[in-house]
Tab-separated table of C-alpha atoms and ligand atoms in Angstrom:
chain	number	residue	atom	x	y	z
A	1	UNK	CA	0.000	0.000	0.000
A	2	UNK	CA	2.429	2.752	-1.101
A	3	UNK	CA	1.542	5.767	-3.158
A	4	UNK	CA	-1.929	4.507	-3.998
A	5	UNK	CA	-4.731	7.004	-4.261
A	6	UNK	CA	-8.440	6.655	-4.922
A	7	UNK	CA	-9.667	8.861	-7.730
A	8	UNK	CA	-12.927	10.345	-6.493
A	9	UNK	CA	-13.862	13.284	-8.732
A	10	UNK	CA	-16.440	14.241	-6.159
A	11	UNK	CA	-18.818	15.649	-8.730
A	12	UNK	CA	-21.089	12.691	-9.454
A	13	UNK	CA	-21.024	9.620	-7.247
A	14	UNK	CA	-18.590	8.579	-4.557
A	15	UNK	CA	-17.248	5.529	-6.466
A	16	UNK	CA	-16.647	6.719	-10.050
A	17	UNK	CA	-17.676	9.198	-12.721
A	18	UNK	CA	-21.140	8.623	-14.241
A	19	UNK	CA	-21.673	9.196	-17.956
A	20	UNK	CA	-24.259	8.427	-20.628
A	21	UNK	CA	-21.886	8.781	-23.574
A	22	UNK	CA	-19.731	5.662	-24.028
A	23	UNK	CA	-19.952	2.120	-22.719
A	24	UNK	CA	-17.062	-0.362	-22.785
A	25	UNK	CA	-17.226	-4.035	-21.818
A	26	UNK	CA	-13.514	-4.811	-21.542
A	27	UNK	CA	-13.999	-8.563	-21.078
A	28	UNK	CA	-16.238	-8.936	-24.119
A	29	UNK	CA	-14.503	-6.311	-26.250
A	30	UNK	CA	-17.638	-4.191	-26.682
A	31	UNK	CA	-17.653	-0.429	-27.376
A	32	UNK	CA	-20.924	1.527	-27.682
A	33	UNK	CA	-21.436	5.248	-28.257
A	34	UNK	CA	-24.857	6.291	-26.887
A	35	UNK	CA	-25.798	2.614	-27.295
A	36	UNK	CA	-24.657	2.198	-30.898
A	37	UNK	CA	-21.844	-0.351	-31.596
A	38	UNK	CA	-18.619	1.185	-32.902
A	39	UNK	CA	-18.629	-1.365	-35.738
A	40	UNK	CA	-21.929	0.017	-37.107
A	41	UNK	CA	-20.973	3.663	-36.673
A	42	UNK	CA	-17.635	3.091	-38.453
A	43	UNK	CA	-19.134	1.068	-41.294
A	44	UNK	CA	-22.329	3.033	-41.953
A	45	UNK	CA	-21.809	6.615	-40.811
A	46	UNK	CA	-19.320	9.444	-41.062
A	47	UNK	CA	-17.286	11.248	-38.433
A	48	UNK	CA	-19.532	14.312	-38.121
A	49	UNK	CA	-22.517	12.004	-37.580
A	50	UNK	CA	-20.597	10.384	-34.707
A	51	UNK	CA	-19.753	13.887	-33.416
A	52	UNK	CA	-23.444	14.807	-33.414
A	53	UNK	CA	-24.304	11.553	-31.615
A	54	UNK	CA	-21.655	12.079	-28.929
A	55	UNK	CA	-22.613	15.730	-28.382
A	56	UNK	CA	-26.412	15.486	-28.493
A	57	UNK	CA	-27.175	11.842	-27.625
A	58	UNK	CA	-29.121	10.796	-30.747
A	59	UNK	CA	-28.314	10.051	-34.389
A	60	UNK	CA	-29.257	13.119	-36.478
A	61	UNK	CA	-32.062	13.182	-39.042
A	62	UNK	CA	-30.956	14.148	-42.549
A	63	UNK	CA	-31.956	17.763	-41.874
A	64	UNK	CA	-30.172	17.837	-38.510
A	65	UNK	CA	-27.041	16.342	-40.082
A	66	UNK	CA	-27.029	18.894	-42.923
A	67	UNK	CA	-27.428	21.743	-40.406
A	68	UNK	CA	-24.666	20.366	-38.150
A	69	UNK	CA	-22.269	19.899	-41.083
A	70	UNK	CA	-22.998	23.490	-42.174
A	71	UNK	CA	-22.433	24.879	-38.658
A	72	UNK	CA	-19.156	23.016	-38.241
A	73	UNK	CA	-17.815	24.210	-41.598
A	74	UNK	CA	-18.615	27.805	-40.601
A	75	UNK	CA	-15.992	27.505	-37.879
A	76	UNK	CA	-13.120	25.786	-39.718
A	77	UNK	CA	-11.001	28.928	-40.206
A	78	UNK	CA	-8.622	30.086	-37.482
A	79	UNK	CA	-8.362	33.732	-36.360
A	80	UNK	CA	-5.806	35.148	-38.821
A	81	UNK	CA	-3.678	36.529	-36.006
A	82	UNK	CA	-3.124	32.983	-34.709
A	83	UNK	CA	-1.051	32.217	-37.798
A	84	UNK	CA	1.723	34.271	-36.220
A	85	UNK	CA	1.644	31.946	-33.217
A	86	UNK	CA	3.220	29.153	-35.203
A	87	UNK	CA	6.271	31.197	-36.239
A	88	UNK	CA	7.278	31.354	-32.569
A	89	UNK	CA	8.000	27.604	-32.569
A	90	UNK	CA	11.131	25.881	-33.842
A	91	UNK	CA	10.429	24.106	-37.144
A	92	UNK	CA	11.601	20.848	-35.575
A	93	UNK	CA	9.274	21.152	-32.571
A	94	UNK	CA	7.139	18.024	-32.081
A	95	UNK	CA	3.704	18.870	-33.543
A	96	UNK	CA	2.088	17.834	-30.245
A	97	UNK	CA	4.070	20.585	-28.495
A	98	UNK	CA	2.621	23.025	-31.018
A	99	UNK	CA	-0.897	21.646	-30.497
A	100	UNK	CA	-0.702	22.107	-26.724
A	101	UNK	CA	0.360	25.720	-27.209
A	102	UNK	CA	-2.029	26.753	-29.970
A	103	UNK	CA	-5.118	24.984	-28.572
A	104	UNK	CA	-4.584	26.637	-25.188
A	105	UNK	CA	-4.218	29.989	-26.960
A	106	UNK	CA	-7.715	29.692	-28.504
A	107	UNK	CA	-8.952	31.105	-25.182
A	108	UNK	CA	-6.982	34.278	-25.986
A	109	UNK	CA	-8.917	34.790	-29.218
A	110	UNK	CA	-12.430	33.419	-28.768
A	111	UNK	CA	-13.642	35.229	-25.670
A	112	UNK	CA	-17.269	34.823	-26.800
A	113	UNK	CA	-17.236	31.087	-26.020
A	114	UNK	CA	-15.433	30.871	-22.708
A	115	UNK	CA	-18.364	31.551	-20.346
A	116	UNK	CA	-19.202	27.992	-19.319
A	117	UNK	CA	-22.437	29.055	-17.601
A	118	UNK	CA	-23.942	30.134	-20.956
A	119	UNK	CA	-25.472	27.207	-22.928
A	120	UNK	CA	-25.049	29.079	-26.203
A	121	UNK	CA	-21.358	29.722	-25.537
A	122	UNK	CA	-20.884	26.067	-24.572
A	123	UNK	CA	-22.451	25.013	-27.857
A	124	UNK	CA	-20.295	27.434	-29.871
A	125	UNK	CA	-17.159	26.278	-28.030
A	126	UNK	CA	-18.038	22.662	-28.914
A	127	UNK	CA	-18.497	23.500	-32.593
A	128	UNK	CA	-15.330	25.586	-32.656
A	129	UNK	CA	-13.248	22.807	-31.126
A	130	UNK	CA	-14.531	20.133	-33.533
A	131	UNK	CA	-14.137	22.485	-36.504
A	132	UNK	CA	-10.771	24.060	-35.736
A	133	UNK	CA	-8.708	21.104	-34.532
A	134	UNK	CA	-8.115	19.783	-38.101
A	135	UNK	CA	-7.080	23.283	-39.214
A	136	UNK	CA	-4.636	23.681	-36.306
A	137	UNK	CA	-3.276	20.161	-36.841
A	138	UNK	CA	-2.751	20.750	-40.561
A	139	UNK	CA	-1.031	24.071	-39.827
A	140	UNK	CA	1.271	22.371	-37.302
A	141	UNK	CA	2.195	19.846	-39.984
A	142	UNK	CA	2.708	22.439	-42.728
A	143	UNK	CA	4.833	24.542	-40.376
A	144	UNK	CA	7.031	21.527	-39.546
A	145	UNK	CA	7.773	20.902	-43.232
A	146	UNK	CA	8.186	24.540	-44.219
A	147	UNK	CA	5.192	24.651	-46.539
A	148	UNK	CA	2.568	27.421	-46.628
A	149	UNK	CA	-0.635	27.009	-44.621
A	150	UNK	CA	-3.649	25.874	-46.648
A	151	UNK	CA	-7.025	27.402	-45.800
A	152	UNK	CA	-9.992	25.083	-45.166
A	153	UNK	CA	-12.127	24.226	-48.197
A	154	UNK	CA	-15.745	24.201	-47.017
A	155	UNK	CA	-16.829	22.442	-50.192
A	156	UNK	CA	-15.126	19.272	-48.961
A	157	UNK	CA	-16.264	16.951	-46.179
A	158	UNK	CA	-14.407	16.894	-42.876
A	159	UNK	CA	-11.794	14.239	-43.666
A	160	UNK	CA	-11.192	15.302	-47.279
A	161	UNK	CA	-10.779	18.925	-46.162
A	162	UNK	CA	-8.226	17.814	-43.570
A	163	UNK	CA	-6.216	15.844	-46.131
A	164	UNK	CA	-6.266	18.826	-48.494
A	165	UNK	CA	-5.047	21.204	-45.760
A	166	UNK	CA	-2.211	18.756	-45.023
A	167	UNK	CA	-1.132	17.650	-48.467
A	168	UNK	CA	-2.094	20.275	-51.046
A	169	UNK	CA	0.291	23.021	-52.198
A	170	UNK	CA	-0.600	26.322	-53.928
A	171	UNK	CA	1.323	25.449	-57.068
A	172	UNK	CA	-0.770	22.493	-58.160
A	173	UNK	CA	-4.343	21.191	-58.096
A	174	UNK	CA	-5.141	18.690	-55.338
A	175	UNK	CA	-7.980	16.157	-55.400
A	176	UNK	CA	-8.313	14.075	-52.187
A	177	UNK	CA	-8.253	10.349	-52.936
A	178	UNK	CA	-11.763	9.163	-51.908
A	179	UNK	CA	-10.345	5.917	-50.486
A	180	UNK	CA	-7.929	7.907	-48.322
A	181	UNK	CA	-10.670	10.316	-47.249
A	182	UNK	CA	-12.939	7.415	-46.278
A	183	UNK	CA	-10.089	5.762	-44.342
A	184	UNK	CA	-9.260	9.052	-42.583
A	185	UNK	CA	-12.929	9.553	-41.688
A	186	UNK	CA	-13.147	6.023	-40.272
A	187	UNK	CA	-9.945	6.526	-38.259
A	188	UNK	CA	-11.481	9.675	-36.779
A	189	UNK	CA	-14.618	7.715	-35.817
A	190	UNK	CA	-12.558	4.974	-34.143
A	191	UNK	CA	-10.689	7.519	-32.013
A	192	UNK	CA	-13.647	9.800	-31.166
A	193	UNK	CA	-14.342	8.807	-27.567
A	194	UNK	CA	-13.426	6.072	-25.151
A	195	UNK	CA	-15.111	6.589	-21.768
A	196	UNK	CA	-12.912	7.828	-18.894
A	197	UNK	CA	-9.412	7.294	-20.349
A	198	UNK	CA	-6.498	9.314	-18.980
A	199	UNK	CA	-6.880	12.339	-21.262
A	200	UNK	CA	-10.672	12.505	-20.927
A	201	UNK	CA	-10.338	12.322	-17.152
A	202	UNK	CA	-7.800	15.159	-17.422
A	203	UNK	CA	-10.297	17.271	-19.363
A	204	UNK	CA	-13.045	16.524	-16.834
A	205	UNK	CA	-10.807	17.339	-13.864
A	206	UNK	CA	-9.671	20.602	-15.465
A	207	UNK	CA	-13.259	21.453	-16.384
A	208	UNK	CA	-14.516	20.746	-12.856
A	209	UNK	CA	-12.601	23.826	-11.685
A	210	UNK	CA	-14.553	26.007	-14.124
A	211	UNK	CA	-11.634	26.478	-16.522
A	212	UNK	CA	-12.674	27.485	-20.028
A	213	UNK	CA	-13.154	24.683	-22.597
A	214	UNK	CA	-10.102	25.617	-24.687
A	215	UNK	CA	-7.814	25.330	-21.658
A	216	UNK	CA	-9.409	21.988	-20.746
A	217	UNK	CA	-8.894	20.574	-24.238
A	218	UNK	CA	-5.265	21.763	-24.181
A	219	UNK	CA	-4.836	19.776	-20.945
A	220	UNK	CA	-6.289	16.729	-22.701
A	221	UNK	CA	-3.861	17.164	-25.598
A	222	UNK	CA	-0.947	17.275	-23.159
A	223	UNK	CA	-2.048	14.062	-21.427
A	224	UNK	CA	-2.756	12.209	-24.680
A	225	UNK	CA	0.851	12.814	-25.813
A	226	UNK	CA	2.267	10.200	-23.425
A	227	UNK	CA	3.527	6.937	-25.069
A	228	UNK	CA	1.379	4.869	-22.655
A	229	UNK	CA	-1.716	6.621	-24.061
A	230	UNK	CA	-2.160	8.429	-27.364
A	231	UNK	CA	1.554	8.497	-28.086
A	232	UNK	CA	1.438	4.702	-28.502
A	233	UNK	CA	0.518	4.873	-32.202
A	234	UNK	CA	3.773	6.708	-32.950
A	235	UNK	CA	5.681	4.370	-30.600
A	236	UNK	CA	4.076	1.269	-32.161
A	237	UNK	CA	5.191	2.178	-35.677
A	238	UNK	CA	8.684	3.022	-34.428
A	239	UNK	CA	8.706	-0.407	-32.727
A	240	UNK	CA	7.633	-2.195	-35.930
A	241	UNK	CA	10.391	-0.383	-37.833
A	242	UNK	CA	12.889	-1.347	-35.101
A	243	UNK	CA	11.842	-5.009	-35.386
A	244	UNK	CA	12.132	-4.675	-39.158
A	245	UNK	CA	11.658	-8.306	-40.175
A	246	UNK	CA	9.530	-11.204	-38.852
A	247	UNK	CA	12.599	-13.226	-37.862
A	248	UNK	CA	13.426	-10.640	-35.152
A	249	UNK	CA	9.985	-10.908	-33.491
A	250	UNK	CA	10.983	-13.578	-30.897
A	251	UNK	CA	13.769	-11.285	-29.641
A	252	UNK	CA	11.342	-8.427	-29.012
A	253	UNK	CA	8.617	-10.631	-27.543
A	254	UNK	CA	11.204	-11.973	-25.093
A	255	UNK	CA	12.164	-8.408	-24.143
A	256	UNK	CA	8.500	-7.464	-23.627
A	257	UNK	CA	8.163	-10.349	-21.141
A	258	UNK	CA	11.379	-9.511	-19.277
A	259	UNK	CA	10.475	-7.525	-16.155
A	260	UNK	CA	14.021	-6.157	-16.038
A	261	UNK	CA	13.609	-4.698	-19.506
A	262	UNK	CA	11.478	-1.516	-19.721
A	263	UNK	CA	10.490	-2.445	-23.311
A	264	UNK	CA	6.786	-3.050	-23.808
A	265	UNK	CA	5.005	-4.148	-26.991
A	266	UNK	CA	3.545	-0.816	-28.083
A	267	UNK	CA	-0.032	-1.112	-29.305
A	268	UNK	CA	-0.617	-4.112	-27.025
A	269	UNK	CA	-2.497	-4.232	-23.742
A	270	UNK	CA	-5.135	-1.952	-22.312
A	271	UNK	CA	-6.370	-0.665	-18.953
A	272	UNK	CA	-9.899	-1.879	-19.732
A	273	UNK	CA	-9.896	-4.313	-22.675
A	274	UNK	CA	-8.928	-7.831	-21.599
A	275	UNK	CA	-10.080	-8.964	-25.016
A	276	UNK	CA	-9.468	-7.756	-28.543
A	277	UNK	CA	-10.039	-3.962	-28.804
A	278	UNK	CA	-12.987	-3.803	-31.268
A	279	UNK	CA	-11.429	-0.707	-32.803
A	280	UNK	CA	-8.240	-2.648	-33.591
A	281	UNK	CA	-10.224	-5.136	-35.701
A	282	UNK	CA	-11.748	-2.315	-37.764
A	283	UNK	CA	-8.350	-0.602	-37.918
A	284	UNK	CA	-6.721	-3.764	-39.281
A	285	UNK	CA	-9.446	-4.046	-41.956
A	286	UNK	CA	-8.931	-0.383	-42.906
A	287	UNK	CA	-5.190	-0.940	-43.109
A	288	UNK	CA	-5.681	-3.821	-45.535
A	289	UNK	CA	-8.083	-1.702	-47.651
A	290	UNK	CA	-5.748	1.308	-47.857
A	291	UNK	CA	-2.594	-0.712	-48.526
A	292	UNK	CA	-4.511	-2.816	-51.054
A	293	UNK	CA	-5.576	0.342	-52.912
A	294	UNK	CA	-1.923	1.371	-52.995
A	295	UNK	CA	-0.707	-2.026	-54.178
A	296	UNK	CA	1.153	-2.364	-50.860
A	297	UNK	CA	-0.605	-5.439	-49.469
A	298	UNK	CA	2.830	-6.946	-48.909
A	299	UNK	CA	4.049	-3.895	-46.974
A	300	UNK	CA	6.900	-5.291	-44.828
A	301	UNK	CA	5.684	-3.492	-41.681
A	302	UNK	CA	2.190	-4.925	-42.099
A	303	UNK	CA	3.739	-8.382	-42.399
A	304	UNK	CA	5.717	-7.783	-39.208
A	305	UNK	CA	2.577	-6.528	-37.436
A	306	UNK	CA	0.454	-9.511	-38.525
A	307	UNK	CA	3.174	-11.979	-37.511
A	308	UNK	CA	3.801	-10.185	-34.210
A	309	UNK	CA	0.092	-10.356	-33.380
A	310	UNK	CA	0.037	-14.063	-34.220
A	311	UNK	CA	3.138	-14.825	-32.100
A	312	UNK	CA	1.971	-12.734	-29.138
A	313	UNK	CA	-1.572	-14.141	-29.111
A	314	UNK	CA	-0.164	-17.667	-28.956
A	315	UNK	CA	2.331	-16.835	-26.179
A	316	UNK	CA	1.211	-17.835	-22.675
A	317	UNK	CA	2.511	-14.545	-21.158
A	318	UNK	CA	0.190	-12.466	-23.328
A	319	UNK	CA	-2.676	-14.955	-23.134
A	320	UNK	CA	-2.455	-15.208	-19.339
A	321	UNK	CA	-2.230	-11.429	-18.904
A	322	UNK	CA	-4.971	-10.905	-21.514
A	323	UNK	CA	-2.865	-8.580	-23.646
A	324	UNK	CA	-4.384	-7.995	-27.076
A	325	UNK	CA	-3.696	-5.470	-29.830
A	326	UNK	CA	-5.319	-2.117	-29.112
A	327	UNK	CA	-6.291	0.644	-31.493
A	328	UNK	CA	-2.724	1.915	-31.698
A	329	UNK	CA	-1.263	-1.298	-33.087
A	330	UNK	CA	-2.357	-0.969	-36.723
A	331	UNK	CA	-3.265	2.718	-36.950
A	332	UNK	CA	0.304	3.835	-37.575
A	333	UNK	CA	0.725	1.627	-40.646
A	334	UNK	CA	-2.392	3.168	-42.189
A	335	UNK	CA	-1.465	6.728	-41.264
A	336	UNK	CA	1.997	6.275	-42.763
A	337	UNK	CA	0.367	4.930	-45.964
A	338	UNK	CA	-1.843	8.050	-46.043
A	339	UNK	CA	1.357	10.130	-46.107
A	340	UNK	CA	1.718	11.265	-42.478
A	341	UNK	CA	5.054	11.227	-40.630
A	342	UNK	CA	5.063	9.369	-37.273
A	343	UNK	CA	5.259	12.674	-35.379
A	344	UNK	CA	1.758	13.509	-36.652
A	345	UNK	CA	0.109	10.269	-35.490
A	346	UNK	CA	-0.810	11.445	-31.991
A	347	UNK	CA	-1.918	14.796	-33.420
A	348	UNK	CA	-4.473	12.914	-35.534
A	349	UNK	CA	-5.603	11.046	-32.428
A	350	UNK	CA	-6.098	14.435	-30.713
A	351	UNK	CA	-8.102	15.787	-33.668
A	352	UNK	CA	-10.506	12.859	-33.417
A	353	UNK	CA	-10.660	12.690	-29.618
A	354	UNK	CA	-11.537	16.377	-29.299
A	355	UNK	CA	-15.217	15.618	-29.837
A	356	UNK	CA	-15.103	13.014	-27.056
A	357	UNK	CA	-13.330	15.401	-24.727
A	358	UNK	CA	-15.754	18.240	-25.401
A	359	UNK	CA	-18.830	15.969	-25.174
A	360	UNK	CA	-17.642	14.628	-21.803
A	361	UNK	CA	-16.770	18.161	-20.639
A	362	UNK	CA	-20.243	19.400	-21.687
A	363	UNK	CA	-21.954	16.458	-19.912
A	364	UNK	CA	-20.062	17.260	-16.730
A	365	UNK	CA	-20.709	21.027	-16.850
A	366	UNK	CA	-24.415	20.429	-17.476
A	367	UNK	CA	-24.656	18.052	-14.500
A	368	UNK	CA	-26.085	20.206	-11.677
A	369	UNK	CA	-24.506	17.929	-9.050
A	370	UNK	CA	-20.973	18.326	-10.370
A	371	UNK	CA	-18.356	19.836	-8.035
A	372	UNK	CA	-14.642	20.418	-8.356
A	373	UNK	CA	-12.712	17.169	-8.676
A	374	UNK	CA	-10.403	16.288	-5.820
A	375	UNK	CA	-8.518	12.966	-6.133
A	376	UNK	CA	-7.978	11.374	-2.713
A	377	UNK	CA	-4.711	9.816	-1.494
A	378	UNK	CA	-3.421	7.317	1.075
A	379	UNK	CA	-0.619	9.197	2.926
A	380	UNK	CA	2.532	7.037	3.172
A	381	UNK	CA	5.042	9.729	4.174
A	382	UNK	CA	6.819	10.519	7.484
A	383	UNK	CA	4.732	10.898	10.694
A	384	UNK	CA	4.653	14.367	12.314
A	385	UNK	CA	8.068	15.394	13.716
A	386	UNK	CA	9.854	18.497	15.134
A	387	UNK	CA	11.950	20.889	13.013
A	388	UNK	CA	15.766	20.577	13.440
A	389	UNK	CA	18.021	23.642	12.991
A	390	UNK	CA	20.517	23.229	10.160
A	391	UNK	CA	23.422	23.539	12.611
A	392	UNK	CA	22.122	20.463	14.458
A	393	UNK	CA	21.658	18.298	11.407
A	394	UNK	CA	24.202	15.563	10.664
B	401	SDX	C1	-4.779	4.023	-25.402
B	401	SDX	O1	-7.785	4.081	-21.524
B	401	SDX	C2	-8.070	4.150	-22.759
B	401	SDX	O2	-9.203	3.944	-23.160
B	401	SDX	C3	-6.916	4.519	-23.680
B	401	SDX	C4	-7.222	4.435	-25.149
B	401	SDX	C5	-8.221	5.479	-25.573
B	401	SDX	O3	-8.888	5.283	-26.609
B	401	SDX	O4	-8.245	6.547	-24.917
B	401	SDX	O5	-7.728	3.163	-25.480
B	401	SDX	C6	-5.978	4.690	-25.977
B	401	SDX	O6	-4.088	4.636	-24.624
B	401	SDX	C7	-4.526	2.574	-25.711
B	401	SDX	C8	-3.246	2.028	-24.999
B	401	SDX	C9	-2.034	2.490	-25.785
B	401	SDX	N1	-0.791	2.199	-25.047
B	401	SDX	C10	0.030	1.212	-25.474
B	401	SDX	O7	-0.213	0.457	-26.410
B	401	SDX	C11	1.346	1.146	-24.697
B	401	SDX	C12	1.684	-0.320	-24.420
B	401	SDX	N2	0.705	-0.793	-23.467
B	401	SDX	C13	1.102	-0.833	-22.054
B	401	SDX	O8	1.883	0.294	-21.692
B	401	SDX	C14	-0.085	-1.133	-21.157
B	401	SDX	O9	-0.757	-2.181	-21.707
B	401	SDX	C15	-1.071	-0.057	-20.813
B	401	SDX	C16	-0.421	1.187	-20.315
B	401	SDX	C17	-1.934	0.296	-21.985
B	401	SDX	C18	-1.929	-0.619	-19.709
B	401	SDX	O10	-1.046	-0.828	-18.618
B	401	SDX	P1	-1.528	-1.715	-17.388
B	401	SDX	O11	-2.789	-1.186	-16.844
B	401	SDX	O12	-0.367	-1.903	-16.455
B	401	SDX	O13	-1.852	-3.085	-18.084
B	401	SDX	P2	-2.297	-4.343	-17.306
B	401	SDX	O14	-2.656	-4.032	-15.884
B	401	SDX	O15	-3.312	-5.038	-18.145
B	401	SDX	O16	-0.927	-5.200	-17.285
B	401	SDX	C19	-0.995	-6.528	-16.882
B	401	SDX	C20	0.417	-7.064	-16.988
B	401	SDX	C21	1.435	-6.209	-16.252
B	401	SDX	O17	2.465	-7.104	-15.840
B	401	SDX	P3	2.379	-7.660	-14.289
B	401	SDX	O18	2.460	-6.435	-13.397
B	401	SDX	O19	1.068	-8.415	-14.167
B	401	SDX	O20	3.606	-8.568	-14.190
B	401	SDX	O21	0.822	-7.065	-18.373
B	401	SDX	C22	1.979	-6.276	-18.508
B	401	SDX	C23	2.021	-5.324	-17.333
B	401	SDX	O22	3.362	-4.950	-17.054
B	401	SDX	N3	1.818	-5.525	-19.763
B	401	SDX	C24	2.622	-5.637	-20.830
B	401	SDX	C25	2.080	-4.781	-21.794
B	401	SDX	N4	0.981	-4.191	-21.302
B	401	SDX	C26	0.831	-4.637	-20.049
B	401	SDX	N5	3.734	-6.366	-21.043
B	401	SDX	C27	4.305	-6.240	-22.260
B	401	SDX	N6	3.841	-5.428	-23.265
B	401	SDX	C28	2.731	-4.686	-23.053
B	401	SDX	N7	2.266	-3.899	-24.014
């Protein structure tokens, strides 16, 4: 019993946070958003439909969807003065460092959506966050490669617009590949929300103090960056590249099992899933589709990933500890095939997860019983004792 603490946010029930947004059954590998299975949302809908569902609790009618799409696209541009923000960063800064800084700075520009007691301002803040994250992410990427920023194109859907802002250049026409846009949209859906994970809990805790939504989302971005959380997609691809060929898999599996070796199989294991992460299955299918479209079905990293999964899932260590691939295991291979560098992988996770963060923040703020969060602790330090003058210390 050392250093343990009980997380009791104190704003809903004594045991844990209550929410109506996402349900996970870790033993069965089930993920529902407002009751709808992630498999159906990913296969049949688009990302903005999932955003609407997470924010408002129901699937939109055709008219509601058209209105929501229109309202989101009205907020895709960033305040022009924010462009200057980026030039303050080193070109080789990690894009997540840029995201933390720029997202937090939104509060310095959009004062008309920081009053959390005003339902209209909360709604505008939600739309702004969903709409502007792709623009900020694309600008962080363009800045890192020394290319000019590309303004949003409101004639394109969410994912296609994001790809255009990332990959188009002023000197030639750009048409988003529909297969890539569909894959990007599905990846956004898979990453949209995931109950009370570390970064969502960070957003809720920050929000429980009354901090404005932009500051809370910036806190979520910071937490997501860690390699044990959202940073795992970047770490997983780096791991697959380090393994390189299937014949080196046993060496790395042995390291992952060695308690004296800090190496862990990135993209494996989960705090909640003790079964296959349902998102990983859809991610693997998307990876096959995208690589197939590119004629890369024999991509060496995909072969390493498939073989690594097979070896790990037949190894008693992983079976006994119920360690399965999670969403981060295959996502990196797809994102690399879409043209993104590994440093952008967690940024894309943050773009998608913003709607989950803001939906959970909104649910908490609109809960009349919510109070400031205050994690509890079990004190394991020194008992009370008398002060000793420095001259008497040995
Ligand atoms: C995400 O919470 C969420 O919902 C997060 C997320 C979301 O959508 O928000 O799903 C996104 O963060 C997914 C996880 C991405 N992280 C990684 O892939 C990093 C690699 N995974 C591990 O670091 C680990 O699995 C964690 C951090 C994800 C979970 O850590 P836990 O809670 O310690 O895992 P556990 O309790 O199930 O571990 C059981 C045992 C432990 O060994 P023992 O103490 O029993 O001896 O399995 C070991 C762990 O050390 N273990 C691993 C391992 N993961 C756990 N051993 C080798 N390789 C691994 N990947």
